[in-house]
Amino acid sequence: MKYFKIYGEIVISPNVINRALKVSLIVGTILNLINQGETLVTLDIANLNFIKLGLTYLVPYGVTTYTATAMKVEFLIGTKAIIDADLKCVKCGCEIHVKKNELIPECKKCGIKTHWKLK
């Protein structure tokens, strides 16, 4: 249950939403022009497939949101923590707590080879 809260916070964060909207608008528009270009250019609303139109924007939004969320949950050393989190080193099992906006440190045992995961 704790993971849903963390993922939920990331998914609704303004940075993730803004990035996903920008990518969705650009990629979705290009794909819609490729798939239904003639119908869109001539404004032939009767033959426009609105389900395809919507999904062509929704899919890039979802992919971008998923990718951004997955990257933010990685907790890379030297980056700022986006949430308060308890982390565990994958290599040695060392545990730490980081606060939101705090720089994520290296593991004292593993150094630069540290790979943190949520505890």
Short mmCIF file of N, CA and C in Angstrom, two decimals:
data_model
loop_
_atom_site.label_atom_id
_atom_site.label_comp_id
_atom_site.label_asym_id
_atom_site.label_seq_id
_atom_site.Cartn_x
_atom_site.Cartn_y
_atom_site.Cartn_z
N MET A 1 0.83 -1.20 0.00
CA MET A 1 0.00 0.00 0.00
C MET A 1 0.87 1.25 0.00
N LYS A 2 2.01 1.18 0.72
CA LYS A 2 2.92 2.31 0.80
C LYS A 2 3.44 2.69 -0.59
N TYR A 3 3.69 1.68 -1.45
CA TYR A 3 4.20 1.94 -2.78
C TYR A 3 3.19 2.71 -3.64
N PHE A 4 1.90 2.40 -3.49
CA PHE A 4 0.87 3.12 -4.24
C PHE A 4 0.89 4.60 -3.91
N LYS A 5 1.10 4.92 -2.63
CA LYS A 5 1.15 6.31 -2.21
C LYS A 5 2.34 7.01 -2.86
N ILE A 6 3.50 6.36 -2.84
CA ILE A 6 4.70 6.95 -3.42
C ILE A 6 4.55 7.14 -4.92
N TYR A 7 4.10 6.09 -5.60
CA TYR A 7 3.89 6.21 -7.05
C TYR A 7 2.84 7.25 -7.37
N GLY A 8 1.79 7.30 -6.56
CA GLY A 8 0.73 8.28 -6.76
C GLY A 8 1.24 9.71 -6.64
N GLU A 9 2.10 9.96 -5.65
CA GLU A 9 2.68 11.29 -5.48
C GLU A 9 3.51 11.69 -6.69
N ILE A 10 4.24 10.74 -7.23
CA ILE A 10 5.09 11.03 -8.39
C ILE A 10 4.23 11.28 -9.63
N VAL A 11 3.24 10.42 -9.85
CA VAL A 11 2.39 10.53 -11.04
C VAL A 11 1.67 11.87 -11.10
N ILE A 12 1.25 12.39 -9.95
CA ILE A 12 0.51 13.67 -9.97
C ILE A 12 1.40 14.88 -9.75
N SER A 13 2.71 14.67 -9.70
CA SER A 13 3.60 15.82 -9.52
C SER A 13 3.58 16.70 -10.77
N PRO A 14 3.64 18.01 -10.60
CA PRO A 14 3.54 18.94 -11.73
C PRO A 14 4.59 18.69 -12.83
N ASN A 15 5.81 18.33 -12.44
CA ASN A 15 6.84 18.08 -13.46
C ASN A 15 6.48 16.92 -14.36
N VAL A 16 5.98 15.83 -13.78
CA VAL A 16 5.61 14.66 -14.58
C VAL A 16 4.43 14.97 -15.47
N ILE A 17 3.42 15.63 -14.92
CA ILE A 17 2.24 15.97 -15.71
C ILE A 17 2.59 16.91 -16.86
N ASN A 18 3.38 17.94 -16.59
CA ASN A 18 3.75 18.89 -17.65
C ASN A 18 4.54 18.21 -18.76
N ARG A 19 5.51 17.38 -18.39
CA ARG A 19 6.30 16.68 -19.40
C ARG A 19 5.42 15.76 -20.23
N ALA A 20 4.54 15.01 -19.58
CA ALA A 20 3.67 14.07 -20.28
C ALA A 20 2.71 14.80 -21.22
N LEU A 21 2.19 15.94 -20.78
CA LEU A 21 1.29 16.72 -21.65
C LEU A 21 2.01 17.23 -22.89
N LYS A 22 3.23 17.75 -22.70
CA LYS A 22 3.99 18.27 -23.84
C LYS A 22 4.30 17.16 -24.85
N VAL A 23 4.78 16.03 -24.34
CA VAL A 23 5.10 14.91 -25.24
C VAL A 23 3.84 14.41 -25.93
N SER A 24 2.77 14.29 -25.18
CA SER A 24 1.51 13.81 -25.74
C SER A 24 1.00 14.72 -26.86
N LEU A 25 1.07 16.03 -26.64
CA LEU A 25 0.60 16.96 -27.67
C LEU A 25 1.44 16.88 -28.94
N ILE A 26 2.74 16.80 -28.78
CA ILE A 26 3.62 16.76 -29.95
C ILE A 26 3.51 15.41 -30.67
N VAL A 27 3.73 14.33 -29.93
CA VAL A 27 3.71 13.00 -30.54
C VAL A 27 2.30 12.64 -31.02
N GLY A 28 1.30 12.92 -30.20
CA GLY A 28 -0.08 12.63 -30.59
C GLY A 28 -0.51 13.35 -31.85
N THR A 29 -0.13 14.62 -31.97
CA THR A 29 -0.47 15.39 -33.18
C THR A 29 0.21 14.80 -34.41
N ILE A 30 1.49 14.48 -34.28
CA ILE A 30 2.21 13.89 -35.42
C ILE A 30 1.58 12.55 -35.82
N LEU A 31 1.29 11.71 -34.85
CA LEU A 31 0.68 10.41 -35.16
C LEU A 31 -0.72 10.55 -35.74
N ASN A 32 -1.49 11.50 -35.23
CA ASN A 32 -2.82 11.73 -35.79
C ASN A 32 -2.73 12.21 -37.23
N LEU A 33 -1.76 13.07 -37.52
CA LEU A 33 -1.58 13.52 -38.90
C LEU A 33 -1.16 12.37 -39.81
N ILE A 34 -0.34 11.47 -39.30
CA ILE A 34 0.06 10.30 -40.09
C ILE A 34 -1.13 9.38 -40.31
N ASN A 35 -1.88 9.10 -39.26
CA ASN A 35 -2.97 8.12 -39.33
C ASN A 35 -4.27 8.66 -39.94
N GLN A 36 -4.60 9.90 -39.69
CA GLN A 36 -5.88 10.47 -40.15
C GLN A 36 -5.67 11.84 -40.78
N GLY A 37 -4.50 12.07 -41.34
CA GLY A 37 -4.13 13.39 -41.85
C GLY A 37 -5.12 14.00 -42.82
N GLU A 38 -5.51 13.24 -43.83
CA GLU A 38 -6.41 13.77 -44.85
C GLU A 38 -7.75 14.17 -44.25
N THR A 39 -8.25 13.33 -43.35
CA THR A 39 -9.52 13.61 -42.69
C THR A 39 -9.42 14.86 -41.81
N LEU A 40 -8.30 15.02 -41.13
CA LEU A 40 -8.10 16.18 -40.26
C LEU A 40 -7.91 17.47 -41.06
N VAL A 41 -7.11 17.40 -42.12
CA VAL A 41 -6.82 18.59 -42.92
C VAL A 41 -8.08 19.10 -43.63
N THR A 42 -8.89 18.19 -44.12
CA THR A 42 -10.12 18.60 -44.82
C THR A 42 -11.28 18.84 -43.86
N LEU A 43 -11.04 18.64 -42.56
CA LEU A 43 -12.07 18.80 -41.53
C LEU A 43 -13.31 17.95 -41.82
N ASP A 44 -13.08 16.74 -42.29
CA ASP A 44 -14.15 15.80 -42.59
C ASP A 44 -14.56 15.10 -41.29
N ILE A 45 -15.29 15.82 -40.47
CA ILE A 45 -15.67 15.35 -39.14
C ILE A 45 -16.47 14.05 -39.19
N ALA A 46 -17.26 13.88 -40.23
CA ALA A 46 -18.10 12.68 -40.34
C ALA A 46 -17.25 11.41 -40.42
N ASN A 47 -16.08 11.48 -41.02
CA ASN A 47 -15.23 10.30 -41.18
C ASN A 47 -14.08 10.24 -40.17
N LEU A 48 -14.05 11.18 -39.25
CA LEU A 48 -12.99 11.21 -38.24
C LEU A 48 -13.26 10.16 -37.17
N ASN A 49 -12.26 9.36 -36.86
CA ASN A 49 -12.40 8.33 -35.84
C ASN A 49 -11.94 8.94 -34.50
N PHE A 50 -12.90 9.32 -33.67
CA PHE A 50 -12.60 10.01 -32.42
C PHE A 50 -11.93 9.11 -31.39
N ILE A 51 -12.19 7.81 -31.44
CA ILE A 51 -11.53 6.88 -30.52
C ILE A 51 -10.03 6.84 -30.83
N LYS A 52 -9.69 6.70 -32.12
CA LYS A 52 -8.28 6.72 -32.52
C LYS A 52 -7.63 8.06 -32.18
N LEU A 53 -8.38 9.13 -32.39
CA LEU A 53 -7.86 10.47 -32.10
C LEU A 53 -7.48 10.59 -30.63
N GLY A 54 -8.38 10.17 -29.75
CA GLY A 54 -8.12 10.25 -28.31
C GLY A 54 -7.01 9.33 -27.86
N LEU A 55 -7.03 8.08 -28.33
CA LEU A 55 -6.00 7.13 -27.93
C LEU A 55 -4.62 7.54 -28.42
N THR A 56 -4.57 8.21 -29.56
CA THR A 56 -3.29 8.64 -30.10
C THR A 56 -2.65 9.71 -29.22
N TYR A 57 -3.43 10.41 -28.44
CA TYR A 57 -2.87 11.35 -27.45
C TYR A 57 -2.66 10.66 -26.10
N LEU A 58 -3.55 9.73 -25.77
CA LEU A 58 -3.50 9.08 -24.47
C LEU A 58 -2.29 8.15 -24.32
N VAL A 59 -1.95 7.42 -25.37
CA VAL A 59 -0.84 6.46 -25.28
C VAL A 59 0.50 7.16 -25.00
N PRO A 60 0.88 8.21 -25.75
CA PRO A 60 2.14 8.88 -25.41
C PRO A 60 2.13 9.49 -24.00
N TYR A 61 0.96 9.96 -23.55
CA TYR A 61 0.85 10.50 -22.19
C TYR A 61 1.16 9.40 -21.18
N GLY A 62 0.55 8.23 -21.36
CA GLY A 62 0.77 7.12 -20.45
C GLY A 62 2.21 6.63 -20.44
N VAL A 63 2.79 6.51 -21.61
CA VAL A 63 4.18 6.03 -21.71
C VAL A 63 5.13 7.03 -21.05
N THR A 64 4.93 8.31 -21.29
CA THR A 64 5.79 9.32 -20.69
C THR A 64 5.64 9.34 -19.17
N THR A 65 4.42 9.24 -18.69
CA THR A 65 4.17 9.22 -17.25
C THR A 65 4.83 8.00 -16.61
N TYR A 66 4.67 6.84 -17.23
CA TYR A 66 5.28 5.62 -16.70
C TYR A 66 6.81 5.75 -16.65
N THR A 67 7.40 6.22 -17.73
CA THR A 67 8.85 6.34 -17.81
C THR A 67 9.38 7.32 -16.76
N ALA A 68 8.74 8.48 -16.66
CA ALA A 68 9.17 9.48 -15.69
C ALA A 68 9.04 8.95 -14.26
N THR A 69 7.96 8.27 -13.98
CA THR A 69 7.74 7.70 -12.65
C THR A 69 8.79 6.64 -12.33
N ALA A 70 9.04 5.76 -13.29
CA ALA A 70 10.04 4.70 -13.09
C ALA A 70 11.43 5.30 -12.83
N MET A 71 11.77 6.35 -13.54
CA MET A 71 13.08 6.97 -13.35
C MET A 71 13.18 7.66 -11.99
N LYS A 72 12.11 8.28 -11.53
CA LYS A 72 12.15 8.99 -10.26
C LYS A 72 12.17 8.03 -9.07
N VAL A 73 11.69 6.83 -9.24
CA VAL A 73 11.67 5.86 -8.15
C VAL A 73 13.04 5.18 -8.01
N GLU A 74 13.93 5.40 -8.95
CA GLU A 74 15.25 4.76 -8.90
C GLU A 74 16.15 5.34 -7.82
N PHE A 75 15.95 6.55 -7.38
CA PHE A 75 16.74 7.18 -6.32
C PHE A 75 18.25 7.07 -6.60
N LEU A 76 18.68 7.75 -7.64
CA LEU A 76 20.08 7.73 -8.05
C LEU A 76 20.91 8.63 -7.15
N ILE A 77 22.11 8.19 -6.81
CA ILE A 77 22.98 8.98 -5.94
C ILE A 77 23.29 10.32 -6.61
N GLY A 78 23.33 11.36 -5.80
CA GLY A 78 23.63 12.69 -6.29
C GLY A 78 22.43 13.45 -6.81
N THR A 79 21.26 12.80 -6.87
CA THR A 79 20.04 13.50 -7.29
C THR A 79 19.21 13.83 -6.06
N LYS A 80 18.25 14.73 -6.21
CA LYS A 80 17.39 15.09 -5.09
C LYS A 80 16.25 14.10 -4.95
N ALA A 81 15.95 13.73 -3.73
CA ALA A 81 14.81 12.86 -3.47
C ALA A 81 13.53 13.65 -3.72
N ILE A 82 12.59 13.05 -4.41
CA ILE A 82 11.35 13.76 -4.72
C ILE A 82 10.30 13.59 -3.62
N ILE A 83 10.55 12.63 -2.73
CA ILE A 83 9.65 12.37 -1.60
C ILE A 83 10.50 11.89 -0.41
N ASP A 84 9.91 11.91 0.78
CA ASP A 84 10.55 11.26 1.92
C ASP A 84 10.49 9.75 1.67
N ALA A 85 11.62 9.05 1.87
CA ALA A 85 11.61 7.62 1.58
C ALA A 85 12.66 6.88 2.40
N ASP A 86 12.33 5.64 2.71
CA ASP A 86 13.29 4.72 3.32
C ASP A 86 13.87 3.90 2.18
N LEU A 87 15.21 3.90 2.07
CA LEU A 87 15.88 3.22 0.97
C LEU A 87 16.77 2.10 1.49
N LYS A 88 16.96 1.11 0.64
CA LYS A 88 17.82 -0.02 0.97
C LYS A 88 18.79 -0.23 -0.18
N CYS A 89 20.07 -0.40 0.13
CA CYS A 89 21.09 -0.66 -0.89
C CYS A 89 20.91 -2.08 -1.41
N VAL A 90 20.81 -2.22 -2.72
CA VAL A 90 20.60 -3.53 -3.33
C VAL A 90 21.81 -4.43 -3.11
N LYS A 91 23.01 -3.86 -3.12
CA LYS A 91 24.24 -4.66 -3.01
C LYS A 91 24.50 -5.19 -1.60
N CYS A 92 24.41 -4.32 -0.59
CA CYS A 92 24.83 -4.74 0.76
C CYS A 92 23.70 -4.76 1.79
N GLY A 93 22.55 -4.17 1.46
CA GLY A 93 21.42 -4.18 2.38
C GLY A 93 21.40 -3.02 3.36
N CYS A 94 22.37 -2.11 3.26
CA CYS A 94 22.41 -0.93 4.13
C CYS A 94 21.12 -0.12 3.94
N GLU A 95 20.59 0.45 5.01
CA GLU A 95 19.34 1.21 4.94
C GLU A 95 19.55 2.66 5.36
N ILE A 96 18.85 3.57 4.68
CA ILE A 96 18.89 4.99 5.03
C ILE A 96 17.50 5.58 4.87
N HIS A 97 17.33 6.78 5.41
CA HIS A 97 16.10 7.55 5.20
C HIS A 97 16.51 8.88 4.55
N VAL A 98 15.83 9.24 3.48
CA VAL A 98 16.07 10.54 2.85
C VAL A 98 14.79 11.36 2.91
N LYS A 99 14.98 12.66 3.04
CA LYS A 99 13.86 13.59 3.06
C LYS A 99 13.69 14.22 1.68
N LYS A 100 12.51 14.69 1.41
CA LYS A 100 12.22 15.34 0.14
C LYS A 100 13.22 16.48 -0.10
N ASN A 101 13.73 16.56 -1.32
CA ASN A 101 14.71 17.56 -1.78
C ASN A 101 16.11 17.38 -1.21
N GLU A 102 16.33 16.32 -0.43
CA GLU A 102 17.66 16.02 0.09
C GLU A 102 18.45 15.27 -0.98
N LEU A 103 19.75 15.56 -1.09
CA LEU A 103 20.59 14.83 -2.04
C LEU A 103 20.73 13.38 -1.58
N ILE A 104 20.58 12.47 -2.51
CA ILE A 104 20.70 11.05 -2.19
C ILE A 104 22.18 10.68 -2.13
N PRO A 105 22.62 10.18 -0.97
CA PRO A 105 24.05 9.90 -0.80
C PRO A 105 24.45 8.53 -1.35
N GLU A 106 25.75 8.31 -1.40
CA GLU A 106 26.27 6.98 -1.70
C GLU A 106 26.12 6.13 -0.45
N CYS A 107 26.05 4.84 -0.64
CA CYS A 107 26.08 3.91 0.48
C CYS A 107 27.50 3.95 1.06
N LYS A 108 27.61 3.92 2.39
CA LYS A 108 28.92 3.99 3.03
C LYS A 108 29.80 2.79 2.69
N LYS A 109 29.17 1.64 2.40
CA LYS A 109 29.93 0.44 2.07
C LYS A 109 30.20 0.31 0.57
N CYS A 110 29.24 0.67 -0.25
CA CYS A 110 29.32 0.42 -1.70
C CYS A 110 29.84 1.60 -2.51
N GLY A 111 29.82 2.79 -1.92
CA GLY A 111 30.32 3.98 -2.61
C GLY A 111 29.61 4.28 -3.91
N ILE A 112 30.39 4.51 -4.95
CA ILE A 112 29.84 4.93 -6.24
C ILE A 112 29.02 3.83 -6.92
N LYS A 113 29.15 2.61 -6.47
CA LYS A 113 28.40 1.48 -7.05
C LYS A 113 27.03 1.29 -6.37
N THR A 114 26.63 2.24 -5.58
CA THR A 114 25.37 2.16 -4.84
C THR A 114 24.17 2.11 -5.79
N HIS A 115 23.24 1.25 -5.47
CA HIS A 115 21.96 1.19 -6.18
C HIS A 115 20.86 1.06 -5.12
N TRP A 116 20.15 2.19 -4.89
CA TRP A 116 19.11 2.23 -3.86
C TRP A 116 17.79 1.74 -4.44
N LYS A 117 16.99 1.10 -3.57
CA LYS A 117 15.60 0.78 -3.92
C LYS A 117 14.74 1.11 -2.71
N LEU A 118 13.45 1.28 -2.95
CA LEU A 118 12.54 1.56 -1.84
C LEU A 118 12.51 0.37 -0.90
N LYS A 119 12.51 0.68 0.37
CA LYS A 119 12.49 -0.37 1.40
C LYS A 119 11.08 -0.86 1.59
#
